Short mmCIF file of C-alpha atoms in Angstrom, two decimals:
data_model
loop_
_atom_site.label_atom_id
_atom_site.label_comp_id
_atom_site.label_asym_id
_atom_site.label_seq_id
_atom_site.Cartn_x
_atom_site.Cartn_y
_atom_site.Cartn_z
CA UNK A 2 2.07 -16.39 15.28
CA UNK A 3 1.26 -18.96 12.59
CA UNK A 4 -1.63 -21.11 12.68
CA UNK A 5 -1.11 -25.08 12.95
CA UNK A 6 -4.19 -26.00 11.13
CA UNK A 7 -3.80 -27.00 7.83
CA UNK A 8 -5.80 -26.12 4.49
CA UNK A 9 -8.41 -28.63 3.48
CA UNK A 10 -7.90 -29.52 0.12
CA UNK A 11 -10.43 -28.98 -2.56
CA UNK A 12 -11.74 -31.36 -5.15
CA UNK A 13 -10.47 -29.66 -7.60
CA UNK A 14 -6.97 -29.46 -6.29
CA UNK A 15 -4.57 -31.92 -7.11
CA UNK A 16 -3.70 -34.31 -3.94
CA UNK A 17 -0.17 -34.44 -4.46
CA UNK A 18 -0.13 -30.33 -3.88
CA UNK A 19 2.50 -29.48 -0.65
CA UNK A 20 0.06 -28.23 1.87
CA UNK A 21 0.84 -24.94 2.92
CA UNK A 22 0.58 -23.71 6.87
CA UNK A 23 -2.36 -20.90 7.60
CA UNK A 24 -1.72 -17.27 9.33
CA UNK A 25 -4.25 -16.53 11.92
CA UNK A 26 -6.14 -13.17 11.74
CA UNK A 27 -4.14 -11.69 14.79
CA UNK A 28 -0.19 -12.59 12.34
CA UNK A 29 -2.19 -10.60 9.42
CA UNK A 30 -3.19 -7.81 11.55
CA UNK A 31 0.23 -7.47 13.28
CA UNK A 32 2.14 -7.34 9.23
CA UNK A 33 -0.63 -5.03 8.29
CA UNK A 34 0.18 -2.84 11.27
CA UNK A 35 3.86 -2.95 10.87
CA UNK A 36 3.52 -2.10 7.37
CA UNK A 37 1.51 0.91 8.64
CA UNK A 38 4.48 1.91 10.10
CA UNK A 39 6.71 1.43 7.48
CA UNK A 40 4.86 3.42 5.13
CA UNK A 41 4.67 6.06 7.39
CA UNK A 42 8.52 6.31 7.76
CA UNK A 43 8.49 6.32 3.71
CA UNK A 44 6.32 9.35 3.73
CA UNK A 45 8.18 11.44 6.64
CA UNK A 46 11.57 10.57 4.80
CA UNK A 47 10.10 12.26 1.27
CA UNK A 48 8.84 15.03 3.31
CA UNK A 49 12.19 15.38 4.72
CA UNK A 50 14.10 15.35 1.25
CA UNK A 51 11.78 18.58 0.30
CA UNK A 52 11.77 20.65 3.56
CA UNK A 53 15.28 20.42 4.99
CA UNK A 54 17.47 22.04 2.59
CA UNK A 55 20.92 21.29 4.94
CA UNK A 56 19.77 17.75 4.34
CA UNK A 57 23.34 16.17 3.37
CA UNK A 58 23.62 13.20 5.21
CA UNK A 59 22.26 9.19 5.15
CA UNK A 60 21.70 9.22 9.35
CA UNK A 61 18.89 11.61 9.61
CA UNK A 62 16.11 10.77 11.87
CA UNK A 63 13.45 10.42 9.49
CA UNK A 64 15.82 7.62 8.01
CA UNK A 65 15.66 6.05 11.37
CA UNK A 66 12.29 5.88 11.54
CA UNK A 67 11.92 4.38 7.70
CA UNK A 68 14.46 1.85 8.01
CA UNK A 69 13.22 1.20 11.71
CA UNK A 70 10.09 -0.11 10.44
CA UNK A 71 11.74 -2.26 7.38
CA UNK A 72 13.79 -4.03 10.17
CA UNK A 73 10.92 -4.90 12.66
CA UNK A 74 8.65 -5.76 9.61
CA UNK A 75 11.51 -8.33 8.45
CA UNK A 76 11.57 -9.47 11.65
CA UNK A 77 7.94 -10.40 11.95
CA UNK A 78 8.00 -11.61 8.70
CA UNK A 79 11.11 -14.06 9.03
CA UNK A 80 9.85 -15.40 12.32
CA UNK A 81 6.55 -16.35 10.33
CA UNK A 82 8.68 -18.37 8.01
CA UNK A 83 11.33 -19.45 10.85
CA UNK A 84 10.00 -23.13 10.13
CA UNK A 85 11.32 -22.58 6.26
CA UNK A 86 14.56 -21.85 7.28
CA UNK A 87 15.54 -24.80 9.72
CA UNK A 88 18.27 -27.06 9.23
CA UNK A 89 20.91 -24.12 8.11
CA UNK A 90 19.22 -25.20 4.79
CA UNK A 91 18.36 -22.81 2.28
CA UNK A 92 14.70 -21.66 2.40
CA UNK A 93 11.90 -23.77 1.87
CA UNK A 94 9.30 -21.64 0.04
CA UNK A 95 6.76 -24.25 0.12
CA UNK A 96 6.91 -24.32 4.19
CA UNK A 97 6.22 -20.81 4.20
CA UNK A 98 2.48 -19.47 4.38
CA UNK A 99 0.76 -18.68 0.96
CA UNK A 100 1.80 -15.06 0.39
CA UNK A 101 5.34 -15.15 2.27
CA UNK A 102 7.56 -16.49 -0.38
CA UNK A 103 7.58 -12.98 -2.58
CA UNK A 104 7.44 -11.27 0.80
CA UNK A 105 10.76 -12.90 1.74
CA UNK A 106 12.63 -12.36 -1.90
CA UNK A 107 10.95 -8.71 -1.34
CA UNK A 108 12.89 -8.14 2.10
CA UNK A 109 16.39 -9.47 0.44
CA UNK A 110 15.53 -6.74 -2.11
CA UNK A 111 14.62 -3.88 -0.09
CA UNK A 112 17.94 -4.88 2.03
CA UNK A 113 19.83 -4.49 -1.24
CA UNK A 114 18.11 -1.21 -2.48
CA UNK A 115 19.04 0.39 1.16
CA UNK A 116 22.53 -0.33 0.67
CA UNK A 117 22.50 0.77 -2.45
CA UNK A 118 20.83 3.83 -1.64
CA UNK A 119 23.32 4.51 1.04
CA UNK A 120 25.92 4.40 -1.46
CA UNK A 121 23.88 6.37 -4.06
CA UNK A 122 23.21 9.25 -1.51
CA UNK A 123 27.21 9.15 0.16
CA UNK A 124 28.65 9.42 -3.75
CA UNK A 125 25.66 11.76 -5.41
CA UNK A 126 23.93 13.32 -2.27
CA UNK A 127 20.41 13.99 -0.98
CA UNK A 128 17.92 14.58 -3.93
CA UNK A 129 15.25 17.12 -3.72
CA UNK A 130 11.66 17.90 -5.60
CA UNK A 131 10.32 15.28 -7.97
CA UNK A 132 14.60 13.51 -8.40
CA UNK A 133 13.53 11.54 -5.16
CA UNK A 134 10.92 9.72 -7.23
CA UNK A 135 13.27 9.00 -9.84
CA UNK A 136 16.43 7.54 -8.11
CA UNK A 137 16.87 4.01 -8.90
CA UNK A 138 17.56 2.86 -5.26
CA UNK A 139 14.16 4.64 -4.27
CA UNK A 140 12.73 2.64 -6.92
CA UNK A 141 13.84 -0.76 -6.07
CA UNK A 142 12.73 0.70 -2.61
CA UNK A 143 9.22 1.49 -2.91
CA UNK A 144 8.53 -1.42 -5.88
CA UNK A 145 9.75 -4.20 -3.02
CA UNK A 146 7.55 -2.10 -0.48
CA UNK A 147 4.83 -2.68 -2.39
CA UNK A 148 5.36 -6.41 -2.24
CA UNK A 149 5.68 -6.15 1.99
CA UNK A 150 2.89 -4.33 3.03
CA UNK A 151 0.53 -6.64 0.55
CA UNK A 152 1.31 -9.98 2.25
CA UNK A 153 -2.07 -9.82 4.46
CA UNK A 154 -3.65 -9.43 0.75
CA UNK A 155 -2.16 -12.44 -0.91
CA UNK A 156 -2.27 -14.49 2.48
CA UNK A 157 -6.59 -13.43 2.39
CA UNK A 158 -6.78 -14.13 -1.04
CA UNK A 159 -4.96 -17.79 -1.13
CA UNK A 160 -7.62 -18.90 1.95
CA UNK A 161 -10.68 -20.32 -0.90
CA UNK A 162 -11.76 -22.29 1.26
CA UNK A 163 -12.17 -20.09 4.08
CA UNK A 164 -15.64 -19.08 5.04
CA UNK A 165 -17.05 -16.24 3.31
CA UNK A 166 -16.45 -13.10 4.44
CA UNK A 167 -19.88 -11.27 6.86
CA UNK A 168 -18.48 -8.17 8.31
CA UNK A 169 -15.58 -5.61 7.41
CA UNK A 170 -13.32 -6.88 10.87
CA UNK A 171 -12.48 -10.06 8.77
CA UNK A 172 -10.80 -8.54 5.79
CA UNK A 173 -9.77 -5.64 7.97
CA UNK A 174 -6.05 -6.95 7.21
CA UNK A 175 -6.66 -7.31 3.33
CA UNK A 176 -7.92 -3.57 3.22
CA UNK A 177 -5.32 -1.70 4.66
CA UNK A 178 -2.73 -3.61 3.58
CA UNK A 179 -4.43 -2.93 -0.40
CA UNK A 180 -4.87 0.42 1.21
CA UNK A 181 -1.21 1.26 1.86
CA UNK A 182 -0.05 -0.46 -1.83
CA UNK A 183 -2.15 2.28 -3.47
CA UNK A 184 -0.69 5.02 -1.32
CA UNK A 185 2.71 3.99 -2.42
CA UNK A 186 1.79 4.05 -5.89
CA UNK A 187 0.27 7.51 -5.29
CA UNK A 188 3.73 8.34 -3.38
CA UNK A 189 5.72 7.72 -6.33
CA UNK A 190 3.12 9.67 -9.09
CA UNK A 191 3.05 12.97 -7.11
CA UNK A 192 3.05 14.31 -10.07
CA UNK A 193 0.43 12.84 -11.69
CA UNK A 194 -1.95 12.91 -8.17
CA UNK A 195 -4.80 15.10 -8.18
CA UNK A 196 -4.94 15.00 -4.67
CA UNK A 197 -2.60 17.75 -3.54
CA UNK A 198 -4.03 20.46 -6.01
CA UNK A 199 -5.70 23.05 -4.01
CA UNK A 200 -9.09 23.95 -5.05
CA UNK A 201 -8.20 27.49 -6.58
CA UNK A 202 -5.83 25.48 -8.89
CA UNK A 203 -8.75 23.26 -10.32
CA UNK A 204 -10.72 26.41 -10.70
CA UNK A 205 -7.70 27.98 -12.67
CA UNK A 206 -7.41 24.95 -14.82
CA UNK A 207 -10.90 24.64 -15.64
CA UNK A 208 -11.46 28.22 -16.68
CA UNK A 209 -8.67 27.26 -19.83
CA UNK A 210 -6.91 30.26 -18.64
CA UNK A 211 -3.66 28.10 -19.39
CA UNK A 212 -3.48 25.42 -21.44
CA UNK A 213 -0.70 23.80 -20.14
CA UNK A 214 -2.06 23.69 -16.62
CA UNK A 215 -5.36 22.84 -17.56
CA UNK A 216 -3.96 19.49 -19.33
CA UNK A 217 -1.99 18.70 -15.93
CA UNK A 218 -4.59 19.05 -13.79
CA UNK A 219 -7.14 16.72 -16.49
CA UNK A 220 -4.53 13.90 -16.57
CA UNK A 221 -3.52 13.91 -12.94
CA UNK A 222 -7.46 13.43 -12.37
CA UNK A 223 -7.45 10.62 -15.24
CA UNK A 224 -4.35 8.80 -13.11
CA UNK A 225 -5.28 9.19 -9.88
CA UNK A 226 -8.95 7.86 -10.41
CA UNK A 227 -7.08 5.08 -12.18
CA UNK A 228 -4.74 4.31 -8.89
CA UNK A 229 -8.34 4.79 -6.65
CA UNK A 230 -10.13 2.33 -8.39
CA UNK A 231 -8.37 -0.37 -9.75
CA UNK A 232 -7.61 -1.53 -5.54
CA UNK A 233 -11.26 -1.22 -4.83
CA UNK A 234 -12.17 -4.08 -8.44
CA UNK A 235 -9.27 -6.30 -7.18
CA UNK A 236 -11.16 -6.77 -3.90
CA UNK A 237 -14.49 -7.02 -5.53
CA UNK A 238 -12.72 -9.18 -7.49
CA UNK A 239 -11.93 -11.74 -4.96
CA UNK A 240 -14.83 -11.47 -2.39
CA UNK A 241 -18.21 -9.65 -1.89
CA UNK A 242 -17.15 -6.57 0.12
CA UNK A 243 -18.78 -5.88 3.64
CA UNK A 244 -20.49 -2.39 4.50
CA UNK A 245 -17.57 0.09 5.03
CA UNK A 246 -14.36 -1.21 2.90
CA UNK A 247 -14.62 1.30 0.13
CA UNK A 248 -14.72 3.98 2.75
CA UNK A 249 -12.00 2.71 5.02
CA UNK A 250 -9.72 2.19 2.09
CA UNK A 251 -10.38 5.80 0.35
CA UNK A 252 -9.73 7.26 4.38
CA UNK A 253 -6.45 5.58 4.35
CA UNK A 254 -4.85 6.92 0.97
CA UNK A 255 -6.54 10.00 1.34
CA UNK A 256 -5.56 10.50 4.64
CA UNK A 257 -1.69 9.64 3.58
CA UNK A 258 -2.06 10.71 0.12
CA UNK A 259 -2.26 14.69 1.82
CA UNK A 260 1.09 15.29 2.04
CA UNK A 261 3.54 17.06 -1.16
CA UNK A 262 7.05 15.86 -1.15
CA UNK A 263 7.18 17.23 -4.66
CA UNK A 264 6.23 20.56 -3.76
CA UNK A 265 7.80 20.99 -0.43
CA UNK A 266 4.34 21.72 1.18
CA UNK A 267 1.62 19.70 3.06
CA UNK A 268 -1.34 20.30 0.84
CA UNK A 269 -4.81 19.50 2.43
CA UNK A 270 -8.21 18.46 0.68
CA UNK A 271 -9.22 17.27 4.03
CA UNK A 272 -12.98 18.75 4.29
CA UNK A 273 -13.85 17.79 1.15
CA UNK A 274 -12.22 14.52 1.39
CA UNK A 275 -13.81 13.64 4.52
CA UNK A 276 -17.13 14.55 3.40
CA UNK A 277 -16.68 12.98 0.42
CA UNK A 278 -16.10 9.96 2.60
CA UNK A 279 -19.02 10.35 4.64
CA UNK A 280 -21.58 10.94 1.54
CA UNK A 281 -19.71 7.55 -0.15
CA UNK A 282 -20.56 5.78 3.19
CA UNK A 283 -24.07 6.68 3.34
CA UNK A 284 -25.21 6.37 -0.53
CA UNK A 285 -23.44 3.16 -0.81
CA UNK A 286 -24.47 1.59 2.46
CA UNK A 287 -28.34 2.35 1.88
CA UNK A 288 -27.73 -0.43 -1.09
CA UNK A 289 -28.68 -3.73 -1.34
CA UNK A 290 -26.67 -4.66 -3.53
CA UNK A 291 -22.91 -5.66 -2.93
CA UNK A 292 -20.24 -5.83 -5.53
CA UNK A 293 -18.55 -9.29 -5.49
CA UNK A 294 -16.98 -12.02 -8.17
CA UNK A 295 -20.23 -12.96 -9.52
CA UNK A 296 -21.82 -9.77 -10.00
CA UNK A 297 -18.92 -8.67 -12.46
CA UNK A 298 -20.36 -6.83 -15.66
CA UNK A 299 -23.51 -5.89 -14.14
CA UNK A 300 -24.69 -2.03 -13.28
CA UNK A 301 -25.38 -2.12 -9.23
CA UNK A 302 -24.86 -0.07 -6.81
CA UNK A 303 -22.12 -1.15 -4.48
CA UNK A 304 -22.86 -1.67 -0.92
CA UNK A 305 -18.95 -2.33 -0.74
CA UNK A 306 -18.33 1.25 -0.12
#
């Protein structure tokens, strides 16, 4: 699943530099996917520590699933890198594809934070409500998941001297995988995400009514625009985004970003978040003008979305 060719060095780069092997499209779509799966099994497991109050046990099903989707990711992952770990040697990080090496420390940690958090749950039990964010092996958890499910991003972003990118199928992989980062992220601030506030709730908080609740709701919206756009300026960052990767990348994490674990509830801004989608799609695409590393610092209208 890993490309044979090798990277053509630059002029710029220094010759002596160990030339790293190159992951092929289908390898980055496959980790992507995987890591689809794994942060789906994250999000049915906090769902699960909210709505099943007899919840007393490691070996639930929902931990299946989670942990289910670590080990097939590793397994992907470690087969990528099998030519790193030959000899009975320990592992070569510079045989490994550009983006593996933290993606291999980042399994042995999530390995470590599961055992932990076996132990943690067996001696101190299931937590519930917003102590499930806090626990230090769901921490070391969701901070090394983080570092999984954006190997297609660092693996996209180490190819400069790939050609550029002309259509939203080639940094497909990149996307998602930035895509399911900023979920987690979201995951973890539940309560701090403006997302899962109904619409009667914004209307309470804007009236001043209460104070208290009208300061929530203001900084959740300050911290959750700050998670939504700060993914969509890395990209930018690195390439000049094709029609459609704003809007694929806001349906992902709004489309996982729905659920409560905090509150116990699935919470929905679904029609407003899909048309919001839509209307992004069309007033952005009707642009000729496409946010991109050299366009940094200028007012434009980004075709990107």
């Amino acid at each position: 699943m890993v490309s044979t060719a090798q990277e053509t060095a630059t002029p710029e780069s220094a010759p002596d530099l160990p030339v790293r092997p190159v992951t092929s499209y289908r390898t980055d779509l496959v980790t992507v996917l995987l890591g689809t799966w794994f942060t789906i099994g994250l999000m049915v497991d906090a769902w699960a520590h909210n709505n099943v109050p007899e919840l007393e046990t490691f070996f639930t099903p929902w931990h299946a699933v989670f942990y289910w989707g670590f080990l097939v990711t590793a397994a992907c992952v470690l087969w990528t890198c099998r030519a790193a770990f030959r000899g009975g040697r320990l592992p070569d990080f510079r045989a490994m594809p550009a983006g593996y090496p933290a993606t291999v420390v980042a399994l042995g940690t999530f390995a470590v934070s599961g055992l932990f958090d076996f132990g943690w749950h067996t001696l101190f039990g299931i937590e519930q409500n917003t102590d499930i964010l806090f626990s230090p092996s769901h921490l070391g958890l969701v901070t090394s998941m983080v570092v999984i499910v954006t190997t297609p991003l660092r693996t996209a972003w180490a190819r400069r001297d790939a050609a550029p990118v002309t259509g939203l199928r080639a940094l497909l992989p990149a996307v998602l995988s930035t895509a399911l980062a900023a979920t987690l992220v979201l995951l973890f601030l539940q309560y701090a995400n403006a997302l899962v506030f109904r619409p009667g709730s914004i209307v309470v908080a804007l009236t001043d009514a209460d104070e208290y609740h009208t300061s929530n709701v203001v900084t959740s919206i300050l911290v959750t625009n700050l998670v939504l756009i700060v993914p969509l300026l890395t990209l930018a960052k690195r390439w000049v985004l094709p029609v459609g990767s704003a809007a694929v990348l806001y349906a992902v994490i709004g489309g996982s970003a729905r659920p409560s674990p905090t509150s116990g509830t699935w919470r929905s801004c679904g029609g407003c978040w899909w048309r919001a989608c839509c209307w992004t799609w069309w007033r952005c695409g009707c642009s000729r003008r496409r946010p991109g590393p050299a366009g940094c610092g200028r007012t434009r209208c980004w075709r990107g979305c």
